[in-house]
CSV table of C-alpha atoms and ligand atoms in Angstrom, one decimal:
chain,number,residue,atom,x,y,z
A,1,LYS,CA,-13.0,24.4,-29.0
A,2,LYS,CA,-12.0,27.4,-26.8
A,3,GLY,CA,-15.4,29.0,-27.2
A,4,ASN,CA,-15.4,32.5,-25.9
A,5,TYR,CA,-12.0,32.1,-24.3
A,6,ASP,CA,-8.6,33.1,-25.5
A,7,HIS,CA,-6.7,30.1,-24.1
A,8,PHE,CA,-7.5,26.6,-22.9
A,9,MET,CA,-6.1,27.3,-19.5
A,10,GLN,CA,-8.5,30.2,-19.1
A,11,LYS,CA,-11.4,28.0,-20.3
A,12,GLU,CA,-10.5,25.2,-18.0
A,13,ILE,CA,-10.2,27.5,-15.0
A,14,HIS,CA,-13.7,29.0,-15.7
A,15,GLU,CA,-15.1,25.5,-16.4
A,16,GLN,CA,-14.5,24.3,-12.8
A,17,PRO,CA,-18.1,24.7,-11.6
A,18,HIS,CA,-19.0,22.3,-14.4
A,19,SER,CA,-16.1,19.9,-14.1
A,20,LEU,CA,-16.6,19.5,-10.4
A,21,THR,CA,-20.2,18.7,-11.0
A,22,THR,CA,-19.3,16.0,-13.4
A,23,THR,CA,-16.7,14.6,-11.0
A,24,MET,CA,-19.4,14.2,-8.3
A,25,ARG,CA,-22.2,13.1,-10.6
A,26,GLY,CA,-23.8,9.8,-9.5
A,27,ARG,CA,-21.4,9.5,-6.6
A,28,LEU,CA,-23.3,11.4,-3.9
A,29,LYS,CA,-26.5,9.8,-2.7
A,30,ASP,CA,-28.2,11.8,0.1
A,31,LYS,CA,-25.7,11.5,3.0
A,32,SER,CA,-23.4,9.0,1.5
A,33,VAL,CA,-20.6,8.6,-1.1
A,34,ILE,CA,-20.6,5.8,-3.6
A,35,LEU,CA,-17.3,5.2,-5.6
A,36,GLY,CA,-18.1,2.3,-7.8
A,37,GLY,CA,-14.4,1.7,-8.5
A,38,LEU,CA,-13.5,1.3,-4.8
A,39,LYS,CA,-16.5,-0.3,-3.2
A,40,ASP,CA,-15.1,-3.9,-3.3
A,41,HIS,CA,-11.8,-2.8,-1.9
A,42,LEU,CA,-12.8,-0.5,1.0
A,43,LYS,CA,-12.3,-3.3,3.5
A,44,THR,CA,-8.8,-4.0,2.4
A,45,ILE,CA,-8.0,-0.3,2.4
A,46,ARG,CA,-9.4,0.2,5.9
A,47,HIS,CA,-7.2,-2.7,7.1
A,48,SER,CA,-4.0,-1.4,5.5
A,49,ARG,CA,-1.2,-0.2,7.8
A,50,ARG,CA,-0.5,2.9,5.8
A,51,VAL,CA,-1.8,4.8,2.8
A,52,VAL,CA,1.0,6.2,0.5
A,53,PHE,CA,0.1,8.9,-2.0
A,54,ILE,CA,2.3,8.9,-5.1
A,55,GLY,CA,2.4,11.4,-7.9
A,56,CYS,CA,4.3,14.2,-9.6
A,57,GLY,CA,3.7,18.0,-9.9
A,58,THR,CA,0.1,19.1,-9.6
A,59,SER,CA,-1.2,15.6,-8.9
A,60,TYR,CA,1.2,15.3,-6.0
A,61,ASN,CA,-0.1,18.7,-4.7
A,62,ALA,CA,-3.7,17.5,-5.0
A,63,ALA,CA,-2.9,14.5,-2.8
A,64,LEU,CA,-1.2,16.7,-0.3
A,65,ALA,CA,-4.3,18.8,-0.1
A,66,ALA,CA,-6.4,15.7,0.6
A,67,ARG,CA,-4.1,14.1,3.1
A,68,PRO,CA,-5.2,15.8,6.4
A,69,PHE,CA,-8.9,14.8,5.8
A,70,LEU,CA,-8.0,11.2,4.9
A,71,GLU,CA,-5.9,10.9,8.1
A,72,GLU,CA,-8.6,12.4,10.2
A,73,LEU,CA,-11.4,10.2,8.8
A,74,SER,CA,-9.5,6.9,8.5
A,75,GLY,CA,-7.1,7.1,11.4
A,76,ILE,CA,-4.6,5.4,9.0
A,77,PRO,CA,-1.1,7.1,8.7
A,78,VAL,CA,-0.9,8.8,5.3
A,79,THR,CA,2.5,9.4,3.8
A,80,MET,CA,3.5,11.3,0.6
A,81,GLU,CA,5.9,10.3,-2.2
A,82,ILE,CA,7.0,12.2,-5.2
A,83,ALA,CA,7.2,9.3,-7.7
A,84,SER,CA,10.8,10.0,-8.9
A,85,ASP,CA,12.0,10.3,-5.3
A,86,LEU,CA,10.5,7.0,-4.3
A,87,LEU,CA,12.2,5.4,-7.2
A,88,ASP,CA,15.6,7.1,-6.5
A,89,ARG,CA,15.5,5.9,-2.9
A,90,GLU,CA,13.8,2.6,-3.6
A,91,GLY,CA,11.8,3.5,-0.5
A,92,PRO,CA,10.0,0.7,1.4
A,93,ILE,CA,6.6,-0.3,0.2
A,94,TYR,CA,4.9,-3.2,1.9
A,95,ARG,CA,2.1,-5.7,1.2
A,96,GLU,CA,0.1,-4.0,4.0
A,97,ASP,CA,0.2,-0.7,2.2
A,98,THR,CA,-2.4,0.9,0.1
A,99,ALA,CA,-0.5,2.9,-2.6
A,100,VAL,CA,-2.7,5.6,-4.3
A,101,PHE,CA,-1.3,6.8,-7.6
A,102,VAL,CA,-2.6,10.2,-8.8
A,103,SER,CA,-2.2,11.3,-12.4
A,104,GLN,CA,-4.3,13.4,-14.7
A,105,SER,CA,-3.0,11.8,-17.8
A,106,GLY,CA,-2.4,8.3,-16.4
A,107,GLU,CA,0.7,8.2,-18.6
A,108,THR,CA,3.4,9.9,-16.5
A,109,ALA,CA,6.6,7.8,-16.8
A,110,ASP,CA,7.7,8.3,-13.2
A,111,THR,CA,4.3,7.5,-11.8
A,112,LEU,CA,4.0,4.4,-13.9
A,113,LEU,CA,7.4,3.1,-12.8
A,114,ALA,CA,6.5,3.7,-9.2
A,115,LEU,CA,3.4,1.7,-9.8
A,116,ASP,CA,5.4,-1.2,-11.2
A,117,TYR,CA,7.6,-1.0,-8.1
A,118,ALA,CA,4.6,-1.0,-5.7
A,119,LEU,CA,3.0,-3.9,-7.6
A,120,GLU,CA,6.2,-5.9,-7.3
A,121,ASN,CA,6.2,-5.2,-3.5
A,122,GLY,CA,2.6,-6.5,-3.2
A,123,ALA,CA,0.8,-3.3,-2.1
A,124,LEU,CA,-2.8,-2.7,-3.0
A,125,CYS,CA,-2.5,-0.2,-5.9
A,126,VAL,CA,-5.3,2.4,-6.4
A,127,GLY,CA,-5.5,4.8,-9.3
A,128,ILE,CA,-6.9,8.3,-9.4
A,129,THR,CA,-6.9,9.5,-13.0
A,130,ASN,CA,-8.7,11.6,-15.6
A,131,THR,CA,-8.0,9.3,-18.4
A,132,VAL,CA,-10.1,6.2,-19.1
A,133,GLY,CA,-8.0,3.4,-20.6
A,134,SER,CA,-4.7,5.0,-19.6
A,135,ALA,CA,-1.8,2.8,-18.4
A,136,LEU,CA,-2.5,3.9,-14.9
A,137,ALA,CA,-6.2,2.9,-15.1
A,138,ARG,CA,-5.3,-0.5,-16.6
A,139,LYS,CA,-2.5,-1.5,-14.3
A,140,THR,CA,-3.9,-0.5,-10.9
A,141,HIS,CA,-6.0,-3.0,-8.9
A,142,CYS,CA,-8.9,-0.5,-8.7
A,143,GLY,CA,-9.4,3.3,-8.7
A,144,VAL,CA,-11.6,6.3,-9.5
A,145,HIS,CA,-11.8,8.2,-12.7
A,146,ILE,CA,-12.1,11.9,-11.9
A,147,ASN,CA,-14.3,12.6,-14.9
A,148,ALA,CA,-13.2,16.3,-15.2
A,149,GLY,CA,-13.3,16.2,-19.0
A,150,CYS,CA,-10.3,16.5,-21.3
A,151,GLU,CA,-7.7,18.9,-20.0
A,152,ILE,CA,-5.7,20.5,-22.9
A,153,GLY,CA,-3.8,23.4,-21.2
A,154,VAL,CA,-0.4,22.2,-20.2
A,155,ALA,CA,-0.9,23.8,-16.8
A,156,SER,CA,-3.2,21.5,-14.9
A,157,THR,CA,-6.2,23.4,-13.3
A,158,LYS,CA,-9.5,21.7,-13.4
A,159,ALA,CA,-7.9,18.3,-12.9
A,160,TYR,CA,-6.4,19.6,-9.6
A,161,THR,CA,-9.7,20.6,-8.1
A,162,SER,CA,-11.4,17.4,-9.3
A,163,GLN,CA,-8.6,15.3,-7.9
A,164,ILE,CA,-9.0,16.9,-4.5
A,165,VAL,CA,-12.7,16.3,-4.6
A,166,VAL,CA,-12.3,12.6,-5.5
A,167,MET,CA,-9.7,12.1,-2.8
A,168,THR,CA,-12.1,13.8,-0.3
A,169,MET,CA,-14.9,11.4,-1.4
A,170,MET,CA,-12.4,8.5,-1.1
A,171,ALA,CA,-11.7,9.6,2.6
A,172,LEU,CA,-15.5,9.7,3.2
A,173,ALA,CA,-15.9,6.2,1.7
A,174,ILE,CA,-13.0,4.8,3.7
A,175,GLY,CA,-14.2,6.5,7.0
A,176,ASP,CA,-17.8,5.4,6.4
A,177,ASP,CA,-17.9,2.7,9.2
A,178,ARG,CA,-17.0,5.1,12.1
A,179,ILE,CA,-20.1,6.3,13.9
A,180,SER,CA,-18.1,9.0,15.7
A,181,ASN,CA,-17.4,10.7,12.3
A,182,GLN,CA,-21.0,11.0,11.3
A,183,ALA,CA,-21.8,14.7,11.9
A,184,ARG,CA,-18.5,15.7,10.4
A,185,ARG,CA,-19.0,13.5,7.4
A,186,GLU,CA,-22.5,14.9,6.8
A,187,SER,CA,-21.3,18.5,6.9
A,188,ILE,CA,-18.6,17.7,4.3
A,189,ILE,CA,-21.0,15.9,2.0
A,190,ASP,CA,-23.3,19.0,2.3
A,191,GLY,CA,-20.3,21.1,1.4
A,192,LEU,CA,-19.6,19.0,-1.6
A,193,TYR,CA,-23.1,19.6,-3.0
A,194,LYS,CA,-22.6,23.3,-2.7
A,195,LEU,CA,-19.0,23.5,-3.9
A,196,PRO,CA,-19.6,24.1,-7.6
A,197,SER,CA,-21.7,27.2,-7.0
A,198,VAL,CA,-19.2,28.6,-4.5
A,199,VAL,CA,-16.4,28.0,-7.1
A,200,GLY,CA,-18.6,30.1,-9.5
A,201,GLU,CA,-18.6,32.9,-6.9
A,202,VAL,CA,-14.8,32.9,-6.6
A,203,LEU,CA,-14.4,33.1,-10.3
A,204,LYS,CA,-16.0,36.5,-10.1
A,205,LEU,CA,-12.8,37.7,-8.6
A,206,ASP,CA,-11.2,37.6,-12.1
A,207,GLY,CA,-11.1,41.4,-12.6
A,208,GLN,CA,-9.6,42.0,-9.1
A,209,ILE,CA,-7.0,39.3,-9.7
A,210,ASN,CA,-6.1,40.9,-13.1
A,211,ASP,CA,-5.4,44.1,-11.2
A,212,LEU,CA,-3.3,42.2,-8.7
A,213,ALA,CA,-1.4,40.7,-11.6
A,214,LYS,CA,-0.7,44.1,-13.0
A,215,SER,CA,0.9,45.1,-9.7
A,216,LEU,CA,3.2,42.0,-9.8
A,217,ILE,CA,4.1,42.0,-13.5
A,218,ASP,CA,7.7,43.1,-12.9
A,219,ALA,CA,8.4,41.1,-9.7
A,220,GLN,CA,11.5,38.9,-9.8
A,221,SER,CA,10.1,36.4,-7.4
A,222,LEU,CA,6.9,35.5,-5.5
A,223,LEU,CA,6.5,33.6,-2.3
A,224,VAL,CA,3.4,31.8,-1.2
A,225,PHE,CA,2.9,30.8,2.5
A,226,GLY,CA,0.3,28.3,3.6
A,227,ARG,CA,-0.1,25.6,6.2
A,228,GLY,CA,-2.5,22.8,7.2
A,229,TYR,CA,-5.1,22.2,4.5
A,230,ASN,CA,-3.5,25.0,2.5
A,231,TYR,CA,0.1,24.0,2.5
A,232,ALA,CA,-0.8,22.3,-0.8
A,233,THR,CA,-2.4,25.5,-2.1
A,234,ALA,CA,0.9,27.4,-1.5
A,235,LEU,CA,2.9,24.7,-3.5
A,236,GLU,CA,0.3,24.5,-6.3
A,237,GLY,CA,-0.1,28.3,-6.6
A,238,ALA,CA,3.6,28.8,-6.8
A,239,LEU,CA,3.9,25.9,-9.4
A,240,LYS,CA,1.3,27.6,-11.6
A,241,VAL,CA,3.1,30.9,-11.5
A,242,LYS,CA,6.5,29.5,-12.3
A,243,GLU,CA,5.4,27.2,-15.0
A,244,VAL,CA,3.3,29.5,-17.1
A,245,ALA,CA,4.2,33.1,-16.0
A,246,LEU,CA,7.9,32.1,-16.0
A,247,MET,CA,8.4,33.9,-12.7
A,248,HIS,CA,10.4,32.4,-9.9
A,249,SER,CA,8.0,31.4,-7.2
A,250,GLU,CA,8.1,29.2,-4.2
A,251,GLY,CA,5.4,27.7,-2.0
A,252,MET,CA,6.4,27.4,1.6
A,253,LEU,CA,5.1,25.9,4.8
A,254,ALA,CA,4.3,28.9,7.0
A,255,GLY,CA,5.4,26.9,10.0
A,256,GLU,CA,8.9,26.9,8.5
A,257,MET,CA,9.1,30.6,8.0
A,258,LYS,CA,11.4,31.3,10.9
A,259,HIS,CA,13.7,28.5,10.0
A,260,GLY,CA,15.1,30.3,7.0
A,261,PRO,CA,12.7,32.0,4.6
A,262,LEU,CA,12.2,35.0,6.9
A,263,ALA,CA,15.6,36.2,5.8
A,264,LEU,CA,14.3,36.9,2.4
A,265,VAL,CA,11.6,39.3,3.5
A,266,ASP,CA,12.0,43.0,2.6
A,267,GLU,CA,9.9,45.8,1.1
A,268,THR,CA,10.1,44.5,-2.5
A,269,LEU,CA,9.6,40.8,-2.5
A,270,PRO,CA,5.8,40.0,-2.9
A,271,ILE,CA,4.5,37.4,-0.5
A,272,ILE,CA,1.0,35.8,-0.6
A,273,VAL,CA,-0.2,34.5,2.7
A,274,ILE,CA,-3.1,32.1,2.8
A,275,ALA,CA,-5.1,32.8,6.0
A,276,THR,CA,-8.6,31.6,5.5
A,277,ARG,CA,-10.6,30.4,8.5
A,278,ASP,CA,-9.6,27.0,9.9
A,279,SER,CA,-7.8,25.6,12.9
A,280,CYS,CA,-4.6,27.3,11.8
A,281,PHE,CA,-6.1,30.8,11.5
A,282,SER,CA,-4.6,32.3,14.6
A,283,LYS,CA,-1.1,30.9,13.7
A,284,GLN,CA,-1.4,32.5,10.3
A,285,GLN,CA,-2.4,35.8,11.9
A,286,SER,CA,0.8,35.8,13.9
A,287,VAL,CA,2.8,34.9,10.7
A,288,ILE,CA,1.2,38.0,9.1
A,289,GLN,CA,2.2,40.2,12.1
A,290,GLN,CA,5.8,39.0,11.8
A,291,LEU,CA,5.9,39.7,8.1
A,292,ARG,CA,4.4,43.1,8.6
A,293,ALA,CA,6.9,43.9,11.3
A,294,ARG,CA,9.6,43.4,8.7
A,295,LYS,CA,7.7,45.6,6.2
A,296,GLY,CA,6.9,42.6,3.9
A,297,ARG,CA,5.0,43.3,0.7
A,298,LEU,CA,1.9,41.2,1.5
A,299,VAL,CA,-1.1,39.9,-0.3
A,300,VAL,CA,-3.3,38.1,2.2
A,301,MET,CA,-6.0,35.6,1.1
A,302,CYS,CA,-8.6,35.5,3.8
A,303,SER,CA,-12.3,34.5,4.4
A,304,GLU,CA,-15.0,37.0,3.5
A,305,GLY,CA,-15.3,39.7,6.1
A,306,ASP,CA,-11.9,39.1,7.6
A,307,ALA,CA,-10.0,41.8,5.6
A,308,SER,CA,-9.6,44.3,8.5
A,309,LEU,CA,-8.8,41.5,10.9
A,310,VAL,CA,-5.9,40.0,8.9
A,311,CYS,CA,-4.7,43.4,7.8
A,312,PRO,CA,-5.5,46.2,10.3
A,313,GLY,CA,-4.7,49.6,8.8
A,314,GLY,CA,-5.1,48.3,5.3
A,315,SER,CA,-1.3,48.1,4.5
A,316,CYS,CA,-1.6,44.9,2.5
A,317,ARG,CA,-3.6,43.8,-0.5
A,318,VAL,CA,-6.4,41.4,0.4
A,319,ILE,CA,-8.2,38.7,-1.5
A,320,GLU,CA,-11.4,37.7,0.2
A,321,VAL,CA,-12.8,34.3,-0.6
A,322,PRO,CA,-16.0,32.5,0.6
A,323,GLN,CA,-15.5,30.1,3.5
A,324,VAL,CA,-16.4,26.5,3.0
A,325,ALA,CA,-15.7,23.3,5.1
A,326,ASP,CA,-12.0,23.3,6.0
A,327,CYS,CA,-11.1,20.3,4.0
A,328,LEU,CA,-12.8,21.8,0.9
A,329,GLN,CA,-11.2,25.2,1.3
A,330,PRO,CA,-8.1,24.3,-0.9
A,331,VAL,CA,-10.5,23.9,-3.9
A,332,ILE,CA,-11.7,27.5,-3.4
A,333,ASN,CA,-8.3,29.0,-2.5
A,334,ILE,CA,-6.4,27.7,-5.5
A,335,ILE,CA,-8.8,29.5,-7.9
A,336,PRO,CA,-7.5,33.1,-7.4
A,337,LEU,CA,-4.0,31.7,-7.7
A,338,GLN,CA,-4.8,29.9,-11.0
A,339,LEU,CA,-6.3,33.2,-12.2
A,340,LEU,CA,-3.2,35.1,-11.0
A,341,ALA,CA,-0.8,32.8,-12.9
A,342,TYR,CA,-3.0,33.1,-16.0
A,343,HIS,CA,-3.2,36.9,-16.0
A,344,LEU,CA,0.5,37.3,-15.2
A,345,THR,CA,1.3,35.1,-18.2
A,346,VAL,CA,-0.8,37.1,-20.5
A,347,LEU,CA,0.5,40.4,-19.2
A,348,ARG,CA,4.1,39.3,-19.4
A,349,GLY,CA,3.5,38.1,-23.0
A,350,PHE,CA,4.2,34.4,-22.6
A,351,ASP,CA,2.5,31.4,-24.2
A,352,VAL,CA,-0.3,30.3,-21.8
A,353,ASP,CA,-1.1,26.9,-23.2
A,354,GLN,CA,2.3,25.9,-24.3
A,355,PRO,CA,4.8,27.0,-21.6
A,356,ARG,CA,8.5,27.0,-22.6
A,357,ASN,CA,10.2,23.6,-22.3
A,358,LEU,CA,7.1,21.8,-21.0
A,359,ALA,CA,5.0,18.9,-22.3
A,360,LYS,CA,1.5,18.1,-21.2
A,361,SER,CA,2.4,14.6,-20.2
A,362,VAL,CA,5.9,13.5,-19.3
A,363,THR,CA,6.0,10.1,-20.8
A,364,THR,CA,9.8,9.7,-21.0
A,365,LEU,CA,12.4,9.8,-18.2
B,401,UD1,C1,-18.6,3.4,-13.9
B,401,UD1,C2,-18.5,3.7,-15.4
B,401,UD1,C3,-19.4,4.9,-15.7
B,401,UD1,C4,-20.8,4.5,-15.3
B,401,UD1,C5,-20.9,4.1,-13.9
B,401,UD1,C6,-22.3,3.6,-13.6
B,401,UD1,C7,-16.4,3.5,-16.8
B,401,UD1,C8,-15.0,4.0,-17.0
B,401,UD1,N1,-17.1,4.1,-15.7
B,401,UD1,O1,-18.2,4.5,-13.2
B,401,UD1,O2,-19.3,5.2,-17.1
B,401,UD1,O3,-21.6,5.7,-15.5
B,401,UD1,O4,-19.9,3.1,-13.6
B,401,UD1,O5,-22.3,2.9,-12.4
B,401,UD1,O6,-16.9,2.7,-17.4
B,401,UD1,N2,-10.2,1.9,-12.2
B,401,UD1,C9,-8.9,1.4,-11.9
B,401,UD1,N3,-7.9,2.3,-11.9
B,401,UD1,C10,-8.0,3.7,-12.0
B,401,UD1,C11,-9.3,4.2,-12.3
B,401,UD1,C12,-10.4,3.3,-12.3
B,401,UD1,O7,-8.7,0.2,-11.8
B,401,UD1,O8,-7.1,4.4,-12.0
B,401,UD1,C13,-11.3,1.0,-12.3
B,401,UD1,C14,-12.3,1.0,-11.1
B,401,UD1,O9,-11.9,0.2,-10.0
B,401,UD1,C15,-13.6,0.5,-11.8
B,401,UD1,C16,-13.4,1.0,-13.2
B,401,UD1,O10,-12.1,1.3,-13.4
B,401,UD1,O11,-13.6,-0.9,-11.8
B,401,UD1,C17,-14.3,2.3,-13.5
B,401,UD1,O12,-13.9,3.3,-12.6
B,401,UD1,P1,-14.9,4.6,-12.4
B,401,UD1,O13,-15.2,5.1,-13.8
B,401,UD1,O14,-14.3,5.5,-11.4
B,401,UD1,O15,-16.2,3.8,-11.8
B,401,UD1,P2,-17.7,4.4,-11.6
B,401,UD1,O16,-17.7,5.7,-11.1
B,401,UD1,O17,-18.4,3.3,-11.0
B,402,F6R,C1,1.6,21.3,-13.7
B,402,F6R,C2,1.5,20.1,-14.4
B,402,F6R,C3,2.5,19.0,-14.0
B,402,F6R,C4,1.7,17.7,-13.9
B,402,F6R,C5,2.7,16.5,-13.8
B,402,F6R,C6,2.0,15.2,-13.5
B,402,F6R,O1,0.6,22.2,-14.1
B,402,F6R,O2,0.6,19.9,-15.2
B,402,F6R,O3,3.1,19.3,-12.9
B,402,F6R,O4,0.8,17.7,-12.9
B,402,F6R,O5,3.5,16.4,-14.9
B,402,F6R,O6,1.1,14.9,-14.6
B,402,F6R,P1,0.0,13.8,-14.5
B,402,F6R,O7,-1.0,14.3,-13.5
B,402,F6R,O8,-0.6,13.7,-15.8
B,402,F6R,O9,0.7,12.6,-14.0
């Protein structure tokens, strides 16, 4: 089942050019997106007052990655809810809301309880899941199967990238009736066609990332700073490192750095800064400058060709990744971090596919 790989997580990371291809199969036609599971509901979604994304863990992070593009294309306010927190607060959900539930397994207890709650409150409930016939798929009004193929490693990898792609396609489908978006839409659709092969390119960084992992093997802690489209990348990269490599790791919004986290910076704490090209690039450049001024131990992820720009003088480690359309960049940027979590785990001697204390789907409360 694992083929040439040592672990399912490793196999699933390297399978992403293929899983992304199957996710998109039959859903892109020339310059348009067809999501069979949503087409009869698009009008209702477009008329909703708000879209609420609801999920846990990696699935929540995937929704967070897709949020900016959905806001941009639909013009509808998009809010985020961690399923357990929505339930704890009994937060308001209205009939005019579209509630989008994201779950790889489709069986996560918190997510399903939040679904019951949203159904009771009369929202249109949409599912995004990898599991045909799951409780989520059955109970939602409509939805999209991500078709990433069975995911066995406890750490979710290929489901994350397929979820982002499905939610990006969902944004394209919802925003379809706006002429003003046309050029933007076409460039993203073009980017979707090319995405699997670019993911294949990023996977070639495997050896370089293994070297990076060797340099971090004894670190006590790891911070990951991102913003904009890649705030989610920071959260998800840190989640992977903590759950499988059993290393304390936090993803942080770079815009919040001065409001506390900066106090942690010294010459020993490793910090990954995501600074690929998009509208936040210059802000991330100044974050890097401030971290360098405090002698932070930096690893910068940047677009190809930007190494000397983000790190003049070569005083930090750099991971260069190919540049794609801004809203698809999170799919590319998470891959070196998935590889880092994987290699750190192997080097530290922990169980990759069965991390301590964790279960693949959390079906009890
Ligand atoms: C469907 C078929 C696919 C076929 C294609 C051909 C299934 C599962 N999918 O894919 O095999 O190749 O048509 O046109 O038979 N749904 C929910 N909640 C969810 C997920 C999905 O209600 O969380 C519903 C959808 O609204 C839809 C159905 O399940 O009615 C299937 O969804 P999906 O597989 O995404 O639809 P297609 O891509 O059209
Ligand atoms: C992390 C991970 C978990 C799940 C979470 C939700 O790698 O796998 O954080 O993402 O338990 O699971 P699903 O998506 O099945 O609802």
